[in-house]
Amino acid sequence: EDVLREMLSGQEVEPSVLTFNSVMNAWSKSEAEDAPERCKRLLDDMREVANTSNRSELVPDIVTHNNMIDAYARRGRAKEADEVLREIINSPRIQPDVFSFSIVMNAWSKSDAEDAPERCKRLLDEMRTIGSTSVAPNTLTYNTVIEAYARRGRAQEAEELLREMLSNPGVEPNVLSFKSVMKAWSKSDAADAPEQCERLLANMIELSDC
């Protein structure tokens, strides 16, 4: 960030969107607890420079906002990550992508919120509603929602999503998809959980032979 500040105060070299995004990405992946606040300050700086210098190329893009979301998500601040996603969705200038949704879903999945699975499922449904190829749910997206159910032992709902993947030609389940559902059965109170896991294992073997 020190180099970026030098660029902002100098005259010879001007920062670009990539410059800001790189610094935000570094803060997001750092161990600093105040990384989200530092990223927010950089986001505000980008907007100010873009407005005062009339440099439209410095307007924050989707990568900028995804860095902001990631900074909150990595620190378990799912609600704030979700709020940034809402800002993107409501913005007339930028559109969310599959990473925007996936990062927020992962943050909710790993949170202590009891309604985390419902929040993840709602985001999945919202992706479908948008209908854009850039936000089309993929295997990672589905796996994240399945894991949210699995962490809470909600096996039936986790398996429903797996079955949805199997019936959707555009999304293929992988080993993690099945493992998460088996984990859900294992953590559930179902008396037949071992049999359910054996059935899923047989399904995996059958699919791998196809």
mmCIF file of C-alpha atoms in Angstrom:
data_model
loop_
_atom_site.group_PDB
_atom_site.id
_atom_site.type_symbol
_atom_site.label_atom_id
_atom_site.label_comp_id
_atom_site.label_asym_id
_atom_site.label_seq_id
_atom_site.Cartn_x
_atom_site.Cartn_y
_atom_site.Cartn_z
ATOM 1 C CA GLU A 1 0.000 0.000 0.000
ATOM 2 C CA ASP A 2 2.918 2.348 0.649
ATOM 3 C CA VAL A 3 3.865 2.140 -3.037
ATOM 4 C CA LEU A 4 0.277 2.896 -4.034
ATOM 5 C CA ARG A 5 0.253 5.964 -1.773
ATOM 6 C CA GLU A 6 3.456 7.174 -3.421
ATOM 7 C CA MET A 7 1.813 6.772 -6.827
ATOM 8 C CA LEU A 8 -1.232 8.752 -5.664
ATOM 9 C CA SER A 9 0.912 11.595 -4.333
ATOM 10 C CA GLY A 10 3.249 11.712 -7.347
ATOM 11 C CA GLN A 11 2.814 13.033 -10.850
ATOM 12 C CA GLU A 12 4.812 10.670 -13.046
ATOM 13 C CA VAL A 13 3.102 7.316 -12.472
ATOM 14 C CA GLU A 14 -0.648 6.993 -11.986
ATOM 15 C CA PRO A 15 -2.269 3.956 -10.361
ATOM 16 C CA SER A 16 -4.758 1.846 -12.297
ATOM 17 C CA VAL A 17 -7.680 -0.300 -11.235
ATOM 18 C CA LEU A 18 -5.269 -3.246 -11.270
ATOM 19 C CA THR A 19 -2.999 -1.397 -8.811
ATOM 20 C CA PHE A 20 -5.817 -0.856 -6.333
ATOM 21 C CA ASN A 21 -7.161 -4.380 -6.791
ATOM 22 C CA SER A 22 -3.734 -5.900 -6.171
ATOM 23 C CA VAL A 23 -3.333 -4.013 -2.889
ATOM 24 C CA MET A 24 -6.850 -4.930 -1.783
ATOM 25 C CA ASN A 25 -6.192 -8.577 -2.619
ATOM 26 C CA ALA A 26 -3.012 -8.463 -0.541
ATOM 27 C CA TRP A 27 -4.889 -7.031 2.458
ATOM 28 C CA SER A 28 -7.701 -9.551 2.039
ATOM 29 C CA LYS A 29 -5.266 -12.470 2.173
ATOM 30 C CA SER A 30 -3.207 -11.001 4.998
ATOM 31 C CA GLU A 31 -3.622 -11.837 8.679
ATOM 32 C CA ALA A 32 -4.648 -8.289 9.544
ATOM 33 C CA GLU A 33 -7.965 -8.195 11.404
ATOM 34 C CA ASP A 34 -8.667 -4.717 10.074
ATOM 35 C CA ALA A 35 -8.160 -5.806 6.459
ATOM 36 C CA PRO A 36 -11.844 -5.190 5.565
ATOM 37 C CA GLU A 37 -11.606 -1.625 6.843
ATOM 38 C CA ARG A 38 -8.379 -1.088 4.891
ATOM 39 C CA CYS A 39 -10.018 -2.474 1.745
ATOM 40 C CA LYS A 40 -13.041 -0.223 2.282
ATOM 41 C CA ARG A 41 -10.757 2.796 2.554
ATOM 42 C CA LEU A 42 -9.070 1.838 -0.721
ATOM 43 C CA LEU A 43 -12.463 1.387 -2.361
ATOM 44 C CA ASP A 44 -13.475 4.876 -1.211
ATOM 45 C CA ASP A 45 -10.148 6.261 -2.453
ATOM 46 C CA MET A 46 -10.757 4.745 -5.889
ATOM 47 C CA ARG A 47 -14.169 6.398 -6.102
ATOM 48 C CA GLU A 48 -12.786 9.740 -4.989
ATOM 49 C CA VAL A 49 -9.893 9.698 -7.484
ATOM 50 C CA ALA A 50 -12.228 8.600 -10.288
ATOM 51 C CA ASN A 51 -14.643 11.432 -9.512
ATOM 52 C CA THR A 52 -12.166 14.248 -8.864
ATOM 53 C CA SER A 53 -9.847 13.444 -11.774
ATOM 54 C CA ASN A 54 -12.622 12.391 -14.155
ATOM 55 C CA ARG A 55 -10.812 9.084 -14.714
ATOM 56 C CA SER A 56 -13.618 6.673 -15.472
ATOM 57 C CA GLU A 57 -11.123 3.826 -15.815
ATOM 58 C CA LEU A 58 -10.567 4.007 -12.048
ATOM 59 C CA VAL A 59 -14.195 3.258 -11.206
ATOM 60 C CA PRO A 60 -14.218 0.132 -8.986
ATOM 61 C CA ASP A 61 -15.008 -3.033 -10.959
ATOM 62 C CA ILE A 62 -16.306 -6.462 -9.976
ATOM 63 C CA VAL A 63 -12.810 -7.633 -8.966
ATOM 64 C CA THR A 64 -12.580 -4.673 -6.577
ATOM 65 C CA HIS A 65 -15.871 -5.585 -4.943
ATOM 66 C CA ASN A 66 -15.032 -9.294 -4.808
ATOM 67 C CA ASN A 67 -11.842 -8.388 -2.935
ATOM 68 C CA MET A 68 -13.988 -6.423 -0.496
ATOM 69 C CA ILE A 69 -16.342 -9.393 -0.050
ATOM 70 C CA ASP A 70 -13.405 -11.771 0.405
ATOM 71 C CA ALA A 71 -11.851 -9.572 3.090
ATOM 72 C CA TYR A 72 -15.021 -9.852 5.181
ATOM 73 C CA ALA A 73 -15.563 -13.537 4.373
ATOM 74 C CA ARG A 74 -12.062 -14.623 5.412
ATOM 75 C CA ARG A 75 -12.700 -13.115 8.838
ATOM 76 C CA GLY A 76 -16.064 -14.745 9.385
ATOM 77 C CA ARG A 77 -18.008 -11.547 8.799
ATOM 78 C CA ALA A 78 -20.668 -13.101 6.592
ATOM 79 C CA LYS A 79 -23.329 -10.437 7.151
ATOM 80 C CA GLU A 80 -21.046 -7.657 5.933
ATOM 81 C CA ALA A 81 -19.887 -9.749 2.973
ATOM 82 C CA ASP A 82 -23.547 -10.258 2.077
ATOM 83 C CA GLU A 83 -24.174 -6.506 2.327
ATOM 84 C CA VAL A 84 -21.440 -5.800 -0.234
ATOM 85 C CA LEU A 85 -23.006 -8.375 -2.559
ATOM 86 C CA ARG A 86 -26.344 -6.530 -2.181
ATOM 87 C CA GLU A 87 -24.613 -3.289 -3.194
ATOM 88 C CA ILE A 88 -23.283 -4.974 -6.333
ATOM 89 C CA ILE A 89 -26.668 -6.437 -7.247
ATOM 90 C CA ASN A 90 -28.341 -3.051 -6.822
ATOM 91 C CA SER A 91 -25.662 -1.180 -8.759
ATOM 92 C CA PRO A 92 -26.501 -0.146 -12.338
ATOM 93 C CA ARG A 93 -22.815 -0.113 -13.294
ATOM 94 C CA ILE A 94 -21.493 -3.535 -12.311
ATOM 95 C CA GLN A 95 -22.840 -7.054 -12.235
ATOM 96 C CA PRO A 96 -21.954 -9.816 -9.766
ATOM 97 C CA ASP A 97 -20.256 -12.961 -11.019
ATOM 98 C CA VAL A 98 -20.218 -16.526 -9.736
ATOM 99 C CA PHE A 99 -17.288 -15.685 -7.430
ATOM 100 C CA SER A 100 -19.261 -12.886 -5.753
ATOM 101 C CA PHE A 101 -21.974 -15.340 -4.749
ATOM 102 C CA SER A 102 -19.645 -18.248 -3.956
ATOM 103 C CA ILE A 103 -17.530 -16.200 -1.536
ATOM 104 C CA VAL A 104 -20.590 -15.016 0.393
ATOM 105 C CA MET A 105 -22.096 -18.500 0.444
ATOM 106 C CA ASN A 106 -18.858 -19.931 1.802
ATOM 107 C CA ALA A 107 -18.786 -17.268 4.513
ATOM 108 C CA TRP A 108 -22.332 -18.158 5.613
ATOM 109 C CA SER A 109 -21.609 -21.901 5.422
ATOM 110 C CA LYS A 110 -18.654 -21.562 7.797
ATOM 111 C CA SER A 111 -20.447 -19.179 10.152
ATOM 112 C CA ASP A 112 -22.259 -20.068 13.366
ATOM 113 C CA ALA A 113 -25.573 -18.811 12.010
ATOM 114 C CA GLU A 114 -28.327 -21.383 12.401
ATOM 115 C CA ASP A 115 -30.025 -20.121 9.258
ATOM 116 C CA ALA A 116 -26.827 -20.332 7.203
ATOM 117 C CA PRO A 117 -28.174 -23.137 4.948
ATOM 118 C CA GLU A 118 -31.297 -21.093 4.166
ATOM 119 C CA ARG A 119 -29.166 -18.059 3.356
ATOM 120 C CA CYS A 120 -26.962 -20.126 1.059
ATOM 121 C CA LYS A 121 -29.965 -21.733 -0.630
ATOM 122 C CA ARG A 122 -31.549 -18.318 -1.127
ATOM 123 C CA LEU A 123 -28.367 -17.092 -2.822
ATOM 124 C CA LEU A 124 -28.357 -20.173 -5.045
ATOM 125 C CA ASP A 125 -31.952 -19.464 -6.060
ATOM 126 C CA GLU A 126 -31.059 -15.837 -6.704
ATOM 127 C CA MET A 127 -28.266 -16.901 -9.051
ATOM 128 C CA ARG A 128 -30.769 -18.938 -11.031
ATOM 129 C CA THR A 129 -33.207 -16.006 -11.130
ATOM 130 C CA ILE A 130 -30.597 -13.637 -12.552
ATOM 131 C CA GLY A 131 -30.160 -16.100 -15.394
ATOM 132 C CA SER A 132 -26.821 -14.736 -16.613
ATOM 133 C CA THR A 133 -24.049 -17.101 -17.667
ATOM 134 C CA SER A 134 -21.637 -15.137 -15.494
ATOM 135 C CA VAL A 135 -23.585 -16.153 -12.381
ATOM 136 C CA ALA A 136 -24.702 -19.628 -13.433
ATOM 137 C CA PRO A 137 -24.328 -21.979 -10.441
ATOM 138 C CA ASN A 138 -21.455 -24.438 -10.846
ATOM 139 C CA THR A 139 -20.181 -27.455 -8.948
ATOM 140 C CA LEU A 140 -18.374 -25.291 -6.387
ATOM 141 C CA THR A 141 -21.540 -23.295 -5.749
ATOM 142 C CA TYR A 142 -23.638 -26.392 -5.141
ATOM 143 C CA ASN A 143 -20.949 -27.967 -2.975
ATOM 144 C CA THR A 144 -20.864 -24.869 -0.783
ATOM 145 C CA VAL A 145 -24.611 -25.036 -0.142
ATOM 146 C CA ILE A 146 -24.453 -28.799 0.455
ATOM 147 C CA GLU A 147 -21.662 -28.249 2.970
ATOM 148 C CA ALA A 148 -23.774 -25.663 4.802
ATOM 149 C CA TYR A 149 -26.434 -28.333 5.334
ATOM 150 C CA ALA A 150 -23.826 -31.013 6.086
ATOM 151 C CA ARG A 151 -22.187 -28.998 8.867
ATOM 152 C CA ARG A 152 -25.543 -28.955 10.619
ATOM 153 C CA GLY A 153 -26.444 -32.601 10.012
ATOM 154 C CA ARG A 154 -29.318 -31.754 7.676
ATOM 155 C CA ALA A 155 -28.823 -34.765 5.447
ATOM 156 C CA GLN A 156 -32.134 -34.851 3.609
ATOM 157 C CA GLU A 157 -31.735 -31.303 2.300
ATOM 158 C CA ALA A 158 -28.080 -31.880 1.448
ATOM 159 C CA GLU A 159 -28.979 -34.946 -0.588
ATOM 160 C CA GLU A 160 -31.784 -33.130 -2.390
ATOM 161 C CA LEU A 161 -29.193 -30.726 -3.765
ATOM 162 C CA LEU A 162 -26.948 -33.610 -4.800
ATOM 163 C CA ARG A 163 -29.867 -35.197 -6.674
ATOM 164 C CA GLU A 164 -30.503 -31.834 -8.311
ATOM 165 C CA MET A 165 -26.908 -31.784 -9.531
ATOM 166 C CA LEU A 166 -27.232 -35.310 -10.903
ATOM 167 C CA SER A 167 -30.319 -34.321 -12.893
ATOM 168 C CA ASN A 168 -28.772 -31.083 -14.175
ATOM 169 C CA PRO A 169 -26.664 -31.642 -17.330
ATOM 170 C CA GLY A 170 -24.862 -28.345 -16.760
ATOM 171 C CA VAL A 171 -23.510 -29.212 -13.306
ATOM 172 C CA GLU A 172 -21.651 -32.392 -12.432
ATOM 173 C CA PRO A 173 -21.141 -33.513 -8.832
ATOM 174 C CA ASN A 174 -17.643 -34.495 -7.801
ATOM 175 C CA VAL A 175 -16.172 -36.546 -4.966
ATOM 176 C CA LEU A 176 -16.583 -33.622 -2.567
ATOM 177 C CA SER A 177 -20.301 -33.401 -3.399
ATOM 178 C CA PHE A 178 -20.827 -37.002 -2.297
ATOM 179 C CA LYS A 179 -18.476 -36.746 0.687
ATOM 180 C CA SER A 180 -20.365 -33.744 2.027
ATOM 181 C CA VAL A 181 -23.706 -35.520 1.787
ATOM 182 C CA MET A 182 -22.223 -38.582 3.500
ATOM 183 C CA LYS A 183 -20.891 -36.254 6.192
ATOM 184 C CA ALA A 184 -24.409 -34.853 6.585
ATOM 185 C CA TRP A 185 -25.855 -38.344 7.109
ATOM 186 C CA SER A 186 -23.059 -39.168 9.521
ATOM 187 C CA LYS A 187 -23.831 -36.082 11.631
ATOM 188 C CA SER A 188 -27.589 -36.601 11.477
ATOM 189 C CA ASP A 189 -29.736 -38.444 13.989
ATOM 190 C CA ALA A 190 -30.933 -40.931 11.364
ATOM 191 C CA ALA A 191 -30.744 -44.511 12.559
ATOM 192 C CA ASP A 192 -30.058 -45.688 9.021
ATOM 193 C CA ALA A 193 -27.213 -43.207 8.441
ATOM 194 C CA PRO A 194 -24.639 -45.988 7.842
ATOM 195 C CA GLU A 195 -26.873 -47.555 5.181
ATOM 196 C CA GLN A 196 -27.416 -44.158 3.575
ATOM 197 C CA CYS A 197 -23.649 -43.627 3.363
ATOM 198 C CA GLU A 198 -23.149 -47.094 1.890
ATOM 199 C CA ARG A 199 -25.792 -46.304 -0.730
ATOM 200 C CA LEU A 200 -24.055 -43.054 -1.664
ATOM 201 C CA LEU A 201 -20.699 -44.825 -1.887
ATOM 202 C CA ALA A 202 -22.272 -47.354 -4.265
ATOM 203 C CA ASN A 203 -23.680 -44.467 -6.321
ATOM 204 C CA MET A 204 -20.208 -42.927 -6.577
ATOM 205 C CA ILE A 205 -18.672 -46.202 -7.746
ATOM 206 C CA GLU A 206 -21.453 -46.693 -10.267
ATOM 207 C CA LEU A 207 -21.024 -43.199 -11.694
ATOM 208 C CA SER A 208 -17.239 -43.548 -11.885
ATOM 209 C CA ASP A 209 -17.664 -46.694 -13.998
ATOM 210 C CA CYS A 210 -19.888 -44.908 -16.522
#
